[in-house]
mmCIF file of C-alpha atoms in Angstrom:
data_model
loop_
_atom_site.group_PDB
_atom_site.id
_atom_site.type_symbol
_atom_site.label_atom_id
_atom_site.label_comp_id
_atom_site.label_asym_id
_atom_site.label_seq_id
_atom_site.Cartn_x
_atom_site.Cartn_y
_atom_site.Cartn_z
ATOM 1 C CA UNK L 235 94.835 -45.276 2.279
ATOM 2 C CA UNK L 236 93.905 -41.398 3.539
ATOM 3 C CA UNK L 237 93.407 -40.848 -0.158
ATOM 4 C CA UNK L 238 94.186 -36.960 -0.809
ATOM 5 C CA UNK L 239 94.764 -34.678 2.181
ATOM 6 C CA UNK L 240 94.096 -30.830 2.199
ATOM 7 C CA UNK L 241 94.474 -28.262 5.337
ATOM 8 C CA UNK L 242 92.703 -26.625 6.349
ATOM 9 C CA UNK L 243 89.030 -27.444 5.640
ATOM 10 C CA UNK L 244 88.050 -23.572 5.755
ATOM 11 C CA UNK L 245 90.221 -21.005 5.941
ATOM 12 C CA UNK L 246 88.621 -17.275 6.421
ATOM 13 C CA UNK L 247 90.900 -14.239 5.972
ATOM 14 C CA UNK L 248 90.824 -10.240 5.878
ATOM 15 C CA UNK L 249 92.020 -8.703 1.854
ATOM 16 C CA UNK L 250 95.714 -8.623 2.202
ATOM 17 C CA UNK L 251 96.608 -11.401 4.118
ATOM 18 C CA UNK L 252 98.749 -14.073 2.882
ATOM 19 C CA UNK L 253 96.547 -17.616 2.664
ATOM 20 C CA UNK L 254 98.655 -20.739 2.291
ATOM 21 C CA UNK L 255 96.473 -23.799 1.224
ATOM 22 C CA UNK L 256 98.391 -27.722 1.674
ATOM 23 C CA UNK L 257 97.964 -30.410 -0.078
ATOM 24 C CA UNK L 258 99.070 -34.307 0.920
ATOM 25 C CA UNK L 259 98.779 -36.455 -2.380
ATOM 26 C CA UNK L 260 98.193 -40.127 -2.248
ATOM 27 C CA UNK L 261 101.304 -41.990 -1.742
ATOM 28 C CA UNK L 262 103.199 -42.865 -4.682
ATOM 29 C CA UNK L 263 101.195 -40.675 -7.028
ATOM 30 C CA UNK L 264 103.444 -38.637 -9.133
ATOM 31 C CA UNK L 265 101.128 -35.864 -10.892
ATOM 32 C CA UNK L 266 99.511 -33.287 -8.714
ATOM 33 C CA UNK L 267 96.919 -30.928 -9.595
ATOM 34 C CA UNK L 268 95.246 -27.540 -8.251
ATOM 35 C CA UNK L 269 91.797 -26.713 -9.190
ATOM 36 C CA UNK L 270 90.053 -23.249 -7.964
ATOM 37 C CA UNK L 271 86.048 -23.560 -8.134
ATOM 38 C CA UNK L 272 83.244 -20.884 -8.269
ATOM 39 C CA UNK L 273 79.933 -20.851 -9.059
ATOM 40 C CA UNK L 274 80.866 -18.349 -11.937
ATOM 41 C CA UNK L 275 84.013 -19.918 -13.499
ATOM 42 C CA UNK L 276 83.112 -23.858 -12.253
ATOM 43 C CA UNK L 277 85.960 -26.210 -11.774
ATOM 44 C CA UNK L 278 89.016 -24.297 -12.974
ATOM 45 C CA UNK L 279 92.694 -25.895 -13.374
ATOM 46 C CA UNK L 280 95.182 -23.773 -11.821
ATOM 47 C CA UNK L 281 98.671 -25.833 -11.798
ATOM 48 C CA UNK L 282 99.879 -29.280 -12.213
ATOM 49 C CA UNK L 283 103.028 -30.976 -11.509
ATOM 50 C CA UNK L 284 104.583 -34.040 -12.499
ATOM 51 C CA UNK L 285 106.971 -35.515 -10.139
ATOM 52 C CA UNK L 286 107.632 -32.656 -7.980
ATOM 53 C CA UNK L 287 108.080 -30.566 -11.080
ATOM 54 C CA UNK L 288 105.672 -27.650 -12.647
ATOM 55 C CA UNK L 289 104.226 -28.376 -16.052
ATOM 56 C CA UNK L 290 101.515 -25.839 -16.861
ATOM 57 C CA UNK L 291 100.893 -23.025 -14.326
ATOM 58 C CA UNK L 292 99.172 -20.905 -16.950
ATOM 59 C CA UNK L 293 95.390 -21.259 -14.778
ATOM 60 C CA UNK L 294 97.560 -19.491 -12.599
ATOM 61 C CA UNK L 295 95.164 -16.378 -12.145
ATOM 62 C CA UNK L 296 97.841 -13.545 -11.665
ATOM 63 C CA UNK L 297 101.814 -13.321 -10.132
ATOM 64 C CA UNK L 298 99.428 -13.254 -6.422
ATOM 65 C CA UNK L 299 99.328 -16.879 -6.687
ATOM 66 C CA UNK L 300 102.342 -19.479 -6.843
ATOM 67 C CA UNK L 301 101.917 -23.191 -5.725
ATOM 68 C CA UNK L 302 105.506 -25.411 -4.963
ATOM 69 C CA UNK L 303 105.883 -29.208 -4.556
ATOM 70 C CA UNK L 304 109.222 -29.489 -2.431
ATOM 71 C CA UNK L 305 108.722 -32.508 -2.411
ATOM 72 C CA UNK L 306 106.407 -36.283 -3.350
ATOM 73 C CA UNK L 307 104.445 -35.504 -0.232
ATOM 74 C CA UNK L 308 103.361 -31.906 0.002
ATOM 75 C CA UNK L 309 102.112 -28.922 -2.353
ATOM 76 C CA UNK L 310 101.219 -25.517 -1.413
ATOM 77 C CA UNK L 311 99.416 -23.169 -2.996
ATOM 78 C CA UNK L 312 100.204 -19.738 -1.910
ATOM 79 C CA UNK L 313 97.893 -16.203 -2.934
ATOM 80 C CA UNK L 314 99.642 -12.807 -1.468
ATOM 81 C CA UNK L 315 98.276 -10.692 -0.750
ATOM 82 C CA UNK L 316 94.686 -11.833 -1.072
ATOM 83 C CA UNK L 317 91.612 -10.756 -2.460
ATOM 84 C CA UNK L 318 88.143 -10.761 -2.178
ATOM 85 C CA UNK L 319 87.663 -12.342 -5.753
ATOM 86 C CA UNK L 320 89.954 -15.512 -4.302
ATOM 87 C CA UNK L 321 86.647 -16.788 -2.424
ATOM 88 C CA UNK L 322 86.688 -20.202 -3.795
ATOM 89 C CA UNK L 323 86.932 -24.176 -3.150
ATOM 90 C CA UNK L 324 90.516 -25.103 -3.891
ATOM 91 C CA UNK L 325 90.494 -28.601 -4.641
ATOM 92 C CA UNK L 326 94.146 -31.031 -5.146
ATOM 93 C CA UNK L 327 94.295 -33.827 -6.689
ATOM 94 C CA UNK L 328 96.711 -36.442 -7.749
ATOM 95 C CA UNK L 329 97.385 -38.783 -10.049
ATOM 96 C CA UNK L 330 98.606 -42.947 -9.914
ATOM 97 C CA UNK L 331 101.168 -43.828 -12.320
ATOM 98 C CA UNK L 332 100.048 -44.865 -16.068
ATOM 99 C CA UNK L 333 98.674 -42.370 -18.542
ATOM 100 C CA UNK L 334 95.067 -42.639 -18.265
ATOM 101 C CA UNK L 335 94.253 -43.167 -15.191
ATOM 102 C CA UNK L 336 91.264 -41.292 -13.082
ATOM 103 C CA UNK L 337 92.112 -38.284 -10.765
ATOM 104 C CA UNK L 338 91.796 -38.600 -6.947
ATOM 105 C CA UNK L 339 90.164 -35.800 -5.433
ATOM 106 C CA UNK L 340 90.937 -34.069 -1.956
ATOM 107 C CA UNK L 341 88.133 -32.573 -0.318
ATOM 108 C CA UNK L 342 89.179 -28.814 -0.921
ATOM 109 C CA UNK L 343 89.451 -25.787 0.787
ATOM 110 C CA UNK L 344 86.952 -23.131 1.277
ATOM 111 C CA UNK L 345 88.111 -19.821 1.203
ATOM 112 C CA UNK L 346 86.925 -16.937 2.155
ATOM 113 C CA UNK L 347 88.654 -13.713 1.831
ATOM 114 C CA UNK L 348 86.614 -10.676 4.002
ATOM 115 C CA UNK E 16 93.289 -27.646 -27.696
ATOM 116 C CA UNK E 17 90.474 -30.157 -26.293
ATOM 117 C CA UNK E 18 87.053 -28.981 -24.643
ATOM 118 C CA UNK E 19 83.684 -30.569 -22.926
ATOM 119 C CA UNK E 20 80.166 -29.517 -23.082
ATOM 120 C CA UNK E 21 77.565 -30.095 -20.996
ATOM 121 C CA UNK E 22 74.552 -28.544 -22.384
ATOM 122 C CA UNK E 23 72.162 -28.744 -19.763
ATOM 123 C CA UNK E 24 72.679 -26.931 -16.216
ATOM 124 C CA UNK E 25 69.881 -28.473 -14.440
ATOM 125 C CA UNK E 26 68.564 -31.874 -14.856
ATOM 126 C CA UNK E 27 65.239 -33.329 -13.258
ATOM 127 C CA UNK E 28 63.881 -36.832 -13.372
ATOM 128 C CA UNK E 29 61.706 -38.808 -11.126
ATOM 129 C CA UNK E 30 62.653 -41.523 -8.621
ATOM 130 C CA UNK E 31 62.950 -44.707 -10.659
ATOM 131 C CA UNK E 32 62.883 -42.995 -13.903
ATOM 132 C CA UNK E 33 66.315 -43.216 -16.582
ATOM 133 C CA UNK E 34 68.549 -40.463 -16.219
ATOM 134 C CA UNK E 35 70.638 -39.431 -19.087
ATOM 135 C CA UNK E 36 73.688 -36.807 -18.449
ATOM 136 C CA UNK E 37 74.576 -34.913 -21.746
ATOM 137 C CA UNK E 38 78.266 -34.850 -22.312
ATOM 138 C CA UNK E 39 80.178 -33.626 -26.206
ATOM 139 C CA UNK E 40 83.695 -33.460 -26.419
ATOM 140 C CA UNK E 41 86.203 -31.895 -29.168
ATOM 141 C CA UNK E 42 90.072 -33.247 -29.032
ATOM 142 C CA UNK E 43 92.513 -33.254 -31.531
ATOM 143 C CA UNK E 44 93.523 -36.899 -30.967
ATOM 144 C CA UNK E 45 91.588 -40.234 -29.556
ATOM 145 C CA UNK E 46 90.062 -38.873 -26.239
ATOM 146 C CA UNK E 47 90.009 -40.053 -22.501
ATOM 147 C CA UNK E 48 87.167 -39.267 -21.235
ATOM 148 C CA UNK E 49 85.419 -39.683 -16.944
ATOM 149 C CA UNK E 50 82.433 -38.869 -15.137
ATOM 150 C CA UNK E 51 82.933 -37.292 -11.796
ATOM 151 C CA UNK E 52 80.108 -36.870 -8.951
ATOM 152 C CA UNK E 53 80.272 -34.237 -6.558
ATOM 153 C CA UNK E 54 78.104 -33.796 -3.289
ATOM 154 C CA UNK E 55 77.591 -30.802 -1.073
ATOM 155 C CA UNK E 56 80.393 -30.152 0.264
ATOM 156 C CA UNK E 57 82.910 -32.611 -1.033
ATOM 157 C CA UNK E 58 85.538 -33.446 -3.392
ATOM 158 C CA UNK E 59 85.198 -35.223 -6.741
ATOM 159 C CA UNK E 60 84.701 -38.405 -6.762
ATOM 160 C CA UNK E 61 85.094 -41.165 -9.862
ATOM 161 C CA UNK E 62 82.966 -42.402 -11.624
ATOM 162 C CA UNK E 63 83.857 -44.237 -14.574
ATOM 163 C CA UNK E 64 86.036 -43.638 -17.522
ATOM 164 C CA UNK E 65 86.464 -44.821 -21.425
ATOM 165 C CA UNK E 66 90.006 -45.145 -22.871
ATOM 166 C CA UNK E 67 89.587 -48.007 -25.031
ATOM 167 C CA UNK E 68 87.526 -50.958 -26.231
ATOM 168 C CA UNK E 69 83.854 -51.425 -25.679
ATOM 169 C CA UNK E 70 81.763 -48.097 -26.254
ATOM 170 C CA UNK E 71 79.655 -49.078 -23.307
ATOM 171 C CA UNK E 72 81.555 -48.558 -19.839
ATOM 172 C CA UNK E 73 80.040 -49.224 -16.723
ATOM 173 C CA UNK E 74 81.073 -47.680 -13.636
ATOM 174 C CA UNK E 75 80.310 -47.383 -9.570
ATOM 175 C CA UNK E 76 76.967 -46.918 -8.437
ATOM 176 C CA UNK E 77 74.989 -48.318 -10.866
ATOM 177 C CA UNK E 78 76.107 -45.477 -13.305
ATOM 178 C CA UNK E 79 76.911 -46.455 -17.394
ATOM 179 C CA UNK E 80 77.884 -44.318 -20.220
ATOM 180 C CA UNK E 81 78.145 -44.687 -23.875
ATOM 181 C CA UNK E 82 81.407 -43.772 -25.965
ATOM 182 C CA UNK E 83 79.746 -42.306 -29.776
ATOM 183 C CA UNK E 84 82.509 -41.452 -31.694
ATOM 184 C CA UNK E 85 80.816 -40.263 -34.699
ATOM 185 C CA UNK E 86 78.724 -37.857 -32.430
ATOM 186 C CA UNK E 87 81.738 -37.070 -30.154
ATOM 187 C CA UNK E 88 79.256 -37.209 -27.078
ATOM 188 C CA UNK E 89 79.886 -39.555 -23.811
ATOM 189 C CA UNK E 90 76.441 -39.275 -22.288
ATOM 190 C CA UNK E 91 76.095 -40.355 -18.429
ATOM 191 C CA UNK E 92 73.161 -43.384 -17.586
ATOM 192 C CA UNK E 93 71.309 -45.040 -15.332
ATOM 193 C CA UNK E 94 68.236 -46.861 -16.017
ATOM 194 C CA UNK E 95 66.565 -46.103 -12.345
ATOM 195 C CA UNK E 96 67.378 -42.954 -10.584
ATOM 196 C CA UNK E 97 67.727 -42.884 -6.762
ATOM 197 C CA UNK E 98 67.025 -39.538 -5.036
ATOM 198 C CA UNK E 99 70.768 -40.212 -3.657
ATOM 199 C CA UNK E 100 71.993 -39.699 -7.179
ATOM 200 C CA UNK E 101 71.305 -36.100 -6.785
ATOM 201 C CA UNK E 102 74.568 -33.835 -7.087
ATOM 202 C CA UNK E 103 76.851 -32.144 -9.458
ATOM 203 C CA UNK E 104 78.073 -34.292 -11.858
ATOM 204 C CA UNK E 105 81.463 -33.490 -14.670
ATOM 205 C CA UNK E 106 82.498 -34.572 -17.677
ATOM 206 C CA UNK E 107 85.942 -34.397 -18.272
ATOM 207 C CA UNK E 108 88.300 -35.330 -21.154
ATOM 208 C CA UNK E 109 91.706 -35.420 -22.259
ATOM 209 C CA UNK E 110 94.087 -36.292 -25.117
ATOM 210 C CA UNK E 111 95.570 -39.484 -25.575
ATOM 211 C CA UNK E 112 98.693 -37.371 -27.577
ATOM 212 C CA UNK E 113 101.661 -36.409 -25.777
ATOM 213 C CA UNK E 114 102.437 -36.288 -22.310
ATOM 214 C CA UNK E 115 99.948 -33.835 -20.914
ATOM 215 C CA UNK E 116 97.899 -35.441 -18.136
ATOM 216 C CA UNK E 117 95.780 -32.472 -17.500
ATOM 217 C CA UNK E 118 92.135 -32.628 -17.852
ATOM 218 C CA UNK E 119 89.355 -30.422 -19.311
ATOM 219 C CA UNK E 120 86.094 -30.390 -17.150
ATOM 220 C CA UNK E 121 82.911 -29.519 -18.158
ATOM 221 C CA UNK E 122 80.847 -26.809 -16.818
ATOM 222 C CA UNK E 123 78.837 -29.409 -14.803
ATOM 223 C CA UNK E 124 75.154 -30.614 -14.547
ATOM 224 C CA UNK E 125 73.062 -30.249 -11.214
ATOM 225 C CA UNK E 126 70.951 -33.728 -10.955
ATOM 226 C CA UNK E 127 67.970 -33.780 -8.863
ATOM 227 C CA UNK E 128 66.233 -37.220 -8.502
ATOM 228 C CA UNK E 129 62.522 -36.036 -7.159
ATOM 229 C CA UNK E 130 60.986 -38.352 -4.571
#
């Protein structure tokens, strides 16, 4: 198993530009999970989803931001325009079925926003 | 509304020493609670998790922690420190109510293991 898959690894942008950030959960996971971290705020929870569908998007920073899950495979997370204050590591991570089961992690995305 | 506290930032030991990783918790309900590892430039990883049963989990890499209900805390050990174990390391938790699967990280604790 890949375990979680996120592209790209870095992604460096001028203030304005639209950033897309994609996420790959692991195969028959059904809870997905965006997480913006900075060294001021640490590990923040953005937006989950539970089979395909949004459950709590109130991390959600501001309307710049909106993530989708078209379907079991793929998320995106989506800032436009951006900003310099979106300089973070945007982690996904997803969830086996069964209530209390551990997070898998993807190894985020670095952004930088010029 | 549930939270995690990690009440130290920075923690130092020497090589071969215990390490102890402070973790409280508050939840409304019986919690779920994980340690997490990070490393420079990399994901979270598991490390171990209560949910039931015996206060004493143990978990990957040597790592153990202790469920105290009565003191709400779910501290992080290891009886001899490696200078690997050095990273960021989260406590998270979560209620065992409802359907919400979200969890609630702590602020994290820098290890360093000194040679």
């Amino acid at each position: 198993d890949a375990g979680v898959i996120q592209s790209p690894r870095h992604e460096v942008t001028e203030m304005g530009q639209e950033v897309t950030l994609r996420c790959k959960p692991i195969s028959g996971h059904n809870s997905l999970f965006w997480y913006r971290q900075t060294m001021m705020r640490g590990l923040e929870l953005l937006i989950y989803f539970n089979n395909n569908v949004p459950i709590d998007d109130s991390g959600m920073p501001e309307d710049r931001f909106s993530a989708k899950m078209p379907n079991a495979s793929f998320s995106t997370l989506k800032i436009q325009p951006s900003e310099p204050r979106d300089s973070a590591v945007y982690f996904c991570a997803s969830l086996v079925r069964g209530s209390y089961n551990e997070q898998f992690f993807g190894p985020g995305t670095r952004l930088t926003v010029l | 509304a549930q939270s995690v506290a990690q009440p130290e930032d920075q923690v130092n030991v020497a090589e071969g020493n215990p390490l102890t990783v402070k973790c409280t918790y508050s939840v409304s309900g019986n919690p779920y609670l994980f340690w997490y590892v990070q490393y420079p430039n990399r994901g979270l990883q598991f490390l171990l998790k209560y949910i039931t049963g015996d206060n004493l989990v143990k978990g990957s890499y040597g790592f153990e922690a202790e469920f105290n209900k009565s003191q709400t805390s779910f501290h992080l050990k290891k009886p001899s420190a490696l200078v690997s174990d050095s990273a960021l390391y989260f406590c998270a938790v979560r209620d065992n109510t409802g359907s919400a699967r979200q969890l609630t990280f702590g602020s994290g604790t820098q290890l360093t293991v000194l040679p």
